[in-house]
Amino acid sequence: MVCYSVSVVAIVSTFLTIYSLSLFLNSKTKQFNEVSLVGTKGCDIYKGSWVLDESYPLYNSSTCPFIENTFDCQKHGRPDKEFFKYRWQPFGCNLPRFNGTELVLKYKGKRIMFVGDSLGQNQWFSLACMLHVALPQAKYSLDKIGKVYVFTLLEYNIWLLCLANTLFVDTVTEKGSRVLKIDSISSGNILKEMDVLVFNTWHWWDRKGIKQTWNVIQEGNITYKDMDRMELYKKGLNTWAKWADSNLNSTKTRVFFQGVSPDHDGCKGKVRPMQSSGSVHPAEIELEKVLKTMSKLYIHLINITRLSQYRSDGHQSIYSGDSNSMDCIHWCLPGVPDAWNQLLYHLLIS
């Protein structure tokens, strides 16, 4: 049963009110940067293979009652079960098994926030379930306030938040037109209050026509009707990188950037990992280039792209609850995002 605490909701409301009042504050802290692609003791944790593990999944729909409806593929009739029994196994080393108790004790009183699109939400629900199942007797609250999901383990005072911010940069309405200000981030002070940040973005950048979220693009005093999507994505990432360098304090906040979550041209009927991951995702290449230009912020890239490219079987496919939908972008839960959180856990406790 969800325990909705009035005091917790009040704290969240106050916290978000402070955020709205402080949008125009600016603090600049000089830090040193390193982009980390390698795991512990020289073992590259992103090179490996998917192996069947009968001890998986780490949770299921019945033990995690608040999984987002569309992510619960079993609820919507997916008949096979092997897809959630695969574990990511690096070559040459072993990842520690997820231990929710260890994580909440280490991050007691801390705030962990995912910032990005619905793939970040996919991962957020996964981690919330992993923590809830690891500590089934712990009282918790689950709320959605505006664009922010808040999962709180009350006795540990650990906050797991998810902020919907698909492009990072500003989109404003001017004279009835949606303007994408590609070189501007005017909000974000709430991020400075976090102890851990996990960013992700890509899938809204390459949308066109009625699916895109802007009408025109503005850069400085120049306005564009359209732009090559990869070029636009690079400009947006560079704007974020400059903002992060100037505003995030690595002595307070651990910062991660999730690699690009890949989609697949066809996922219907897939029941096991592919033999090849295919070519490197072009958006991932550009992301790594931008992160390496950052000069002041210590940041870890969680390079989930290649390992997820093997998993065409892990998508929602026709099992999202929408009979007219074929979803080869989002992932079933339990499933692939659990492995992303296994990697995040490894980095958080290291």
Short mmCIF file of C-alpha atoms in Angstrom, two decimals:
data_model
loop_
_atom_site.label_atom_id
_atom_site.label_comp_id
_atom_site.label_asym_id
_atom_site.label_seq_id
_atom_site.Cartn_x
_atom_site.Cartn_y
_atom_site.Cartn_z
CA MET A 1 0.00 0.00 0.00
CA VAL A 2 1.31 3.45 -0.88
CA CYS A 3 1.81 5.64 2.14
CA TYR A 4 1.07 9.21 1.14
CA SER A 5 2.58 11.45 3.75
CA VAL A 6 1.15 14.97 4.06
CA SER A 7 4.44 16.19 5.46
CA VAL A 8 6.39 14.70 2.55
CA VAL A 9 4.06 16.28 0.01
CA ALA A 10 4.40 19.58 1.84
CA ILE A 11 8.19 19.29 1.78
CA VAL A 12 8.12 18.52 -1.94
CA SER A 13 5.81 21.46 -2.60
CA THR A 14 8.05 23.76 -0.60
CA PHE A 15 11.11 22.44 -2.37
CA LEU A 16 9.58 23.07 -5.78
CA THR A 17 8.37 26.51 -4.70
CA ILE A 18 11.93 27.41 -3.73
CA TYR A 19 13.00 26.14 -7.12
CA SER A 20 10.53 28.37 -8.97
CA LEU A 21 11.63 31.42 -6.97
CA SER A 22 15.30 30.74 -7.66
CA LEU A 23 15.17 30.14 -11.41
CA PHE A 24 17.14 33.29 -12.14
CA LEU A 25 19.93 32.68 -9.64
CA ASN A 26 23.29 31.83 -11.10
CA SER A 27 26.23 30.25 -9.33
CA LYS A 28 29.49 29.47 -11.07
CA THR A 29 31.86 26.94 -9.61
CA LYS A 30 35.10 25.98 -11.33
CA GLN A 31 35.78 22.25 -11.27
CA PHE A 32 37.96 19.73 -13.06
CA ASN A 33 36.60 17.38 -15.72
CA GLU A 34 37.11 13.73 -16.57
CA VAL A 35 34.85 11.63 -18.77
CA SER A 36 34.95 8.08 -17.44
CA LEU A 37 34.23 5.25 -19.88
CA VAL A 38 35.96 2.45 -17.99
CA GLY A 39 34.83 0.46 -14.97
CA THR A 40 36.81 -0.70 -11.93
CA LYS A 41 40.42 -1.89 -12.12
CA GLY A 42 40.78 -1.35 -15.85
CA CYS A 43 37.86 -3.61 -16.81
CA ASP A 44 35.58 -2.03 -19.39
CA ILE A 45 32.16 -2.83 -17.94
CA TYR A 46 30.47 -1.87 -21.22
CA LYS A 47 32.09 -4.68 -23.21
CA GLY A 48 30.50 -8.03 -22.57
CA SER A 49 27.52 -10.21 -23.40
CA TRP A 50 24.01 -10.98 -22.20
CA VAL A 51 23.75 -14.24 -20.28
CA LEU A 52 20.70 -16.09 -19.00
CA ASP A 53 20.42 -15.95 -15.22
CA GLU A 54 17.58 -17.87 -13.57
CA SER A 55 17.83 -15.64 -10.47
CA TYR A 56 16.45 -12.80 -12.58
CA PRO A 57 14.35 -10.69 -12.74
CA LEU A 58 15.12 -8.63 -9.64
CA TYR A 59 11.40 -7.77 -9.33
CA ASN A 60 8.14 -8.44 -11.14
CA SER A 61 4.80 -6.74 -11.60
CA SER A 62 3.26 -8.27 -8.49
CA THR A 63 6.12 -7.19 -6.22
CA CYS A 64 6.27 -3.69 -7.70
CA PRO A 65 2.68 -2.46 -7.89
CA PHE A 66 3.45 1.00 -9.25
CA ILE A 67 5.19 0.15 -12.55
CA GLU A 68 3.99 2.57 -15.22
CA ASN A 69 1.17 0.79 -17.03
CA THR A 70 2.72 1.01 -20.52
CA PHE A 71 6.00 -0.56 -19.34
CA ASP A 72 4.30 -3.66 -17.91
CA CYS A 73 4.45 -5.90 -20.99
CA GLN A 74 3.32 -9.02 -19.15
CA LYS A 75 0.16 -7.26 -18.04
CA HIS A 76 -0.57 -6.53 -21.70
CA GLY A 77 -0.18 -10.11 -22.82
CA ARG A 78 3.48 -10.73 -23.61
CA PRO A 79 3.71 -14.54 -23.43
CA ASP A 80 7.50 -15.15 -23.33
CA LYS A 81 9.50 -14.61 -20.14
CA GLU A 82 13.11 -15.13 -21.18
CA PHE A 83 13.62 -11.45 -22.08
CA PHE A 84 13.80 -10.39 -18.42
CA LYS A 85 16.12 -13.21 -17.36
CA TYR A 86 19.16 -11.84 -19.19
CA ARG A 87 21.96 -10.26 -17.17
CA TRP A 88 24.75 -8.09 -18.58
CA GLN A 89 28.10 -9.82 -18.04
CA PRO A 90 31.27 -7.78 -18.77
CA PHE A 91 34.29 -9.56 -20.21
CA GLY A 92 37.02 -9.96 -17.58
CA CYS A 93 35.15 -8.84 -14.46
CA ASN A 94 31.89 -9.23 -12.57
CA LEU A 95 29.46 -6.50 -11.65
CA PRO A 96 28.28 -6.60 -8.04
CA ARG A 97 24.70 -7.80 -7.69
CA PHE A 98 22.30 -4.96 -6.96
CA ASN A 99 21.92 -4.43 -3.21
CA GLY A 100 19.17 -1.94 -2.48
CA THR A 101 19.90 -1.87 1.25
CA GLU A 102 23.52 -0.89 0.65
CA LEU A 103 22.47 1.83 -1.77
CA VAL A 104 19.90 3.47 0.51
CA LEU A 105 22.23 3.35 3.50
CA LYS A 106 25.02 5.01 1.54
CA TYR A 107 22.67 7.64 0.10
CA LYS A 108 20.46 8.13 3.14
CA GLY A 109 19.15 11.69 3.19
CA LYS A 110 20.19 12.22 -0.45
CA ARG A 111 18.33 13.23 -3.61
CA ILE A 112 18.85 11.32 -6.85
CA MET A 113 17.27 12.82 -9.95
CA PHE A 114 16.87 11.55 -13.52
CA VAL A 115 16.56 14.37 -16.05
CA GLY A 116 15.50 13.81 -19.64
CA ASP A 117 12.88 12.08 -21.74
CA SER A 118 10.65 9.03 -21.28
CA LEU A 119 13.65 6.68 -21.54
CA GLY A 120 14.91 8.29 -18.35
CA GLN A 121 11.46 7.70 -16.87
CA ASN A 122 11.73 4.08 -18.05
CA GLN A 123 14.92 3.76 -16.00
CA TRP A 124 13.52 5.71 -13.05
CA PHE A 125 10.60 3.30 -12.64
CA SER A 126 13.05 0.42 -12.88
CA LEU A 127 15.22 1.77 -10.05
CA ALA A 128 12.20 2.64 -7.92
CA CYS A 129 11.01 -0.97 -8.26
CA MET A 130 14.47 -2.35 -7.49
CA LEU A 131 14.63 -0.30 -4.29
CA HIS A 132 11.05 -1.07 -3.24
CA VAL A 133 11.48 -4.82 -3.71
CA ALA A 134 14.83 -4.79 -1.90
CA LEU A 135 13.15 -3.08 1.09
CA PRO A 136 9.54 -4.31 0.90
CA GLN A 137 8.66 -3.31 4.48
CA ALA A 138 9.93 0.26 4.11
CA LYS A 139 7.18 2.87 3.97
CA TYR A 140 7.25 4.97 0.84
CA SER A 141 5.41 7.73 -0.94
CA LEU A 142 4.90 8.08 -4.67
CA ASP A 143 3.79 11.42 -6.08
CA LYS A 144 3.77 13.38 -9.32
CA ILE A 145 4.03 17.14 -8.98
CA GLY A 146 3.99 18.95 -12.30
CA LYS A 147 6.75 17.43 -14.42
CA VAL A 148 8.45 15.79 -11.45
CA TYR A 149 7.90 12.22 -10.24
CA VAL A 150 8.93 11.73 -6.60
CA PHE A 151 9.53 8.32 -4.97
CA THR A 152 10.61 8.57 -1.33
CA LEU A 153 11.67 5.88 1.13
CA LEU A 154 10.50 7.68 4.22
CA GLU A 155 12.61 6.16 7.00
CA TYR A 156 15.78 6.57 4.95
CA ASN A 157 14.82 10.01 3.66
CA ILE A 158 16.14 9.05 0.23
CA TRP A 159 14.45 10.80 -2.67
CA LEU A 160 14.35 9.38 -6.18
CA LEU A 161 13.08 12.02 -8.59
CA CYS A 162 12.45 12.15 -12.33
CA LEU A 163 12.16 15.47 -14.16
CA ALA A 164 10.70 15.50 -17.66
CA ASN A 165 13.02 17.78 -19.64
CA THR A 166 13.41 16.22 -23.06
CA LEU A 167 15.70 18.76 -24.78
CA PHE A 168 17.33 20.59 -21.81
CA VAL A 169 17.31 23.90 -23.75
CA ASP A 170 14.47 26.43 -23.60
CA THR A 171 11.30 26.21 -25.65
CA VAL A 172 9.09 29.30 -25.40
CA THR A 173 5.92 30.49 -27.11
CA GLU A 174 6.28 33.83 -28.89
CA LYS A 175 3.45 35.27 -30.98
CA GLY A 176 1.76 31.91 -31.06
CA SER A 177 4.85 30.09 -32.31
CA ARG A 178 6.93 27.58 -30.38
CA VAL A 179 10.54 28.77 -30.44
CA LEU A 180 13.41 26.40 -29.67
CA LYS A 181 16.14 28.59 -28.16
CA ILE A 182 19.04 26.31 -28.94
CA ASP A 183 21.62 28.36 -27.02
CA SER A 184 19.60 29.07 -23.88
CA ILE A 185 18.93 27.28 -20.59
CA SER A 186 17.16 29.70 -18.27
CA SER A 187 15.92 27.20 -15.69
CA GLY A 188 17.67 24.45 -13.81
CA ASN A 189 18.42 25.67 -10.31
CA ILE A 190 16.54 22.68 -8.91
CA LEU A 191 19.32 20.53 -10.36
CA LYS A 192 21.90 22.26 -8.19
CA GLU A 193 20.16 20.92 -5.08
CA MET A 194 20.59 17.28 -6.13
CA ASP A 195 23.22 14.89 -4.80
CA VAL A 196 23.12 12.67 -7.92
CA LEU A 197 22.02 13.63 -11.44
CA VAL A 198 21.48 11.24 -14.34
CA PHE A 199 20.89 13.01 -17.66
CA ASN A 200 19.64 11.57 -20.94
CA THR A 201 18.41 12.98 -24.24
CA TRP A 202 18.12 12.12 -27.93
CA HIS A 203 14.76 10.78 -29.06
CA TRP A 204 12.96 14.13 -29.28
CA TRP A 205 15.73 15.76 -31.30
CA ASP A 206 15.15 13.81 -34.51
CA ARG A 207 11.36 14.20 -34.60
CA LYS A 208 9.89 16.00 -37.57
CA GLY A 209 6.57 17.36 -38.72
CA ILE A 210 3.73 17.28 -36.22
CA LYS A 211 5.85 15.24 -33.78
CA GLN A 212 8.48 17.92 -33.21
CA THR A 213 7.98 20.26 -30.27
CA TRP A 214 8.96 23.53 -31.95
CA ASN A 215 8.03 25.62 -34.98
CA VAL A 216 11.24 27.60 -35.39
CA ILE A 217 14.79 27.50 -34.04
CA GLN A 218 16.54 30.53 -32.60
CA GLU A 219 20.27 30.89 -32.03
CA GLY A 220 21.26 34.32 -30.80
CA ASN A 221 19.60 36.78 -33.16
CA ILE A 222 19.33 34.25 -36.00
CA THR A 223 16.13 32.30 -36.62
CA TYR A 224 15.99 29.06 -38.59
CA LYS A 225 12.90 27.35 -39.96
CA ASP A 226 14.67 24.01 -39.81
CA MET A 227 18.10 22.45 -39.31
CA ASP A 228 19.81 19.11 -39.77
CA ARG A 229 18.74 17.10 -36.75
CA MET A 230 22.19 15.82 -35.79
CA GLU A 231 23.59 19.34 -36.01
CA LEU A 232 20.71 20.59 -33.87
CA TYR A 233 21.36 17.83 -31.34
CA LYS A 234 25.06 18.76 -31.14
CA LYS A 235 24.20 22.42 -30.56
CA GLY A 236 21.79 21.46 -27.79
CA LEU A 237 24.35 19.21 -26.12
CA ASN A 238 26.99 21.94 -26.27
CA THR A 239 24.57 24.40 -24.65
CA TRP A 240 23.92 21.89 -21.87
CA ALA A 241 27.67 21.24 -21.45
CA LYS A 242 28.41 24.95 -21.02
CA TRP A 243 25.54 25.30 -18.56
CA ALA A 244 26.67 22.27 -16.56
CA ASP A 245 30.27 23.47 -16.47
CA SER A 246 29.14 26.80 -15.04
CA ASN A 247 26.40 25.67 -12.67
CA LEU A 248 26.99 22.18 -11.27
CA ASN A 249 29.36 21.71 -8.36
CA SER A 250 31.13 18.35 -8.42
CA THR A 251 32.00 18.62 -4.73
CA LYS A 252 28.27 18.42 -4.01
CA THR A 253 26.75 16.52 -6.94
CA ARG A 254 27.75 13.30 -8.71
CA VAL A 255 26.83 13.72 -12.38
CA PHE A 256 26.17 10.97 -14.91
CA PHE A 257 25.09 11.12 -18.53
CA GLN A 258 23.23 8.11 -19.80
CA GLY A 259 24.29 6.99 -23.26
CA VAL A 260 21.75 7.01 -26.07
CA SER A 261 19.05 4.37 -25.66
CA PRO A 262 18.78 2.72 -29.09
CA ASP A 263 15.59 1.95 -30.93
CA HIS A 264 15.27 -0.89 -33.46
CA ASP A 265 13.67 -0.99 -36.89
CA GLY A 266 11.82 -4.16 -36.00
CA CYS A 267 11.18 -5.67 -32.58
CA LYS A 268 7.89 -7.55 -32.97
CA GLY A 269 8.32 -11.24 -32.24
CA LYS A 270 11.90 -10.90 -30.97
CA VAL A 271 12.46 -13.15 -27.96
CA ARG A 272 16.23 -13.18 -27.40
CA PRO A 273 19.26 -10.90 -27.84
CA MET A 274 20.75 -10.40 -31.29
CA GLN A 275 24.18 -11.80 -32.16
CA SER A 276 25.51 -8.41 -33.28
CA SER A 277 25.04 -4.91 -31.90
CA GLY A 278 25.41 -3.35 -35.35
CA SER A 279 27.17 -0.07 -36.05
CA VAL A 280 27.83 2.60 -33.43
CA HIS A 281 24.83 4.88 -32.93
CA PRO A 282 25.70 8.28 -34.51
CA ALA A 283 24.07 10.21 -31.66
CA GLU A 284 26.25 8.34 -29.15
CA ILE A 285 29.37 9.35 -31.09
CA GLU A 286 28.37 13.02 -30.89
CA LEU A 287 27.50 12.74 -27.20
CA GLU A 288 30.94 11.38 -26.35
CA LYS A 289 32.61 14.16 -28.35
CA VAL A 290 30.70 16.85 -26.46
CA LEU A 291 31.36 15.35 -23.03
CA LYS A 292 35.10 15.30 -23.75
CA THR A 293 35.06 19.05 -24.41
CA MET A 294 33.82 19.85 -20.92
CA SER A 295 36.52 21.49 -18.83
CA LYS A 296 35.16 21.98 -15.32
CA LEU A 297 32.83 19.17 -14.37
CA TYR A 298 33.66 15.64 -13.29
CA ILE A 299 31.19 13.48 -15.19
CA HIS A 300 30.68 9.77 -15.87
CA LEU A 301 29.25 8.53 -19.14
CA ILE A 302 27.13 5.41 -18.53
CA ASN A 303 27.70 3.92 -21.95
CA ILE A 304 24.59 1.76 -22.30
CA THR A 305 24.19 2.22 -26.06
CA ARG A 306 26.10 -0.73 -27.53
CA LEU A 307 24.98 -3.25 -24.94
CA SER A 308 21.35 -2.19 -25.46
CA GLN A 309 21.68 -2.48 -29.24
CA TYR A 310 21.75 -6.27 -28.79
CA ARG A 311 18.33 -6.21 -27.14
CA SER A 312 15.68 -5.79 -29.82
CA ASP A 313 13.76 -8.37 -27.78
CA GLY A 314 13.49 -6.03 -24.79
CA HIS A 315 11.17 -3.43 -26.30
CA GLN A 316 7.47 -3.07 -25.59
CA SER A 317 6.64 -3.99 -29.17
CA ILE A 318 2.84 -4.58 -29.29
CA TYR A 319 2.60 -5.05 -25.51
CA SER A 320 2.20 -1.46 -24.31
CA GLY A 321 -1.56 -1.50 -23.84
CA ASP A 322 -2.18 0.47 -27.03
CA SER A 323 -3.60 -1.87 -29.64
CA ASN A 324 -2.60 0.53 -32.42
CA SER A 325 0.97 0.97 -31.25
CA MET A 326 4.25 -0.70 -32.20
CA ASP A 327 6.84 0.58 -29.76
CA CYS A 328 10.46 -0.32 -30.53
CA ILE A 329 11.81 2.61 -28.49
CA HIS A 330 10.70 2.03 -24.89
CA TRP A 331 11.53 -1.07 -22.85
CA CYS A 332 9.52 -3.64 -20.95
CA LEU A 333 9.89 -3.74 -17.17
CA PRO A 334 11.40 -5.84 -15.77
CA GLY A 335 14.00 -5.76 -18.51
CA VAL A 336 16.88 -3.88 -20.09
CA PRO A 337 16.72 -0.70 -17.91
CA ASP A 338 17.41 -2.91 -14.89
CA ALA A 339 20.87 -3.56 -16.38
CA TRP A 340 21.38 0.18 -16.79
CA ASN A 341 20.63 0.58 -13.10
CA GLN A 342 23.02 -2.26 -12.27
CA LEU A 343 25.75 -0.20 -13.95
CA LEU A 344 24.62 2.98 -12.18
CA TYR A 345 24.62 1.13 -8.85
CA HIS A 346 28.16 -0.11 -9.49
CA LEU A 347 29.32 3.46 -10.10
CA LEU A 348 27.41 4.90 -7.15
CA ILE A 349 28.90 2.51 -4.59
CA SER A 350 32.41 2.57 -6.07
#
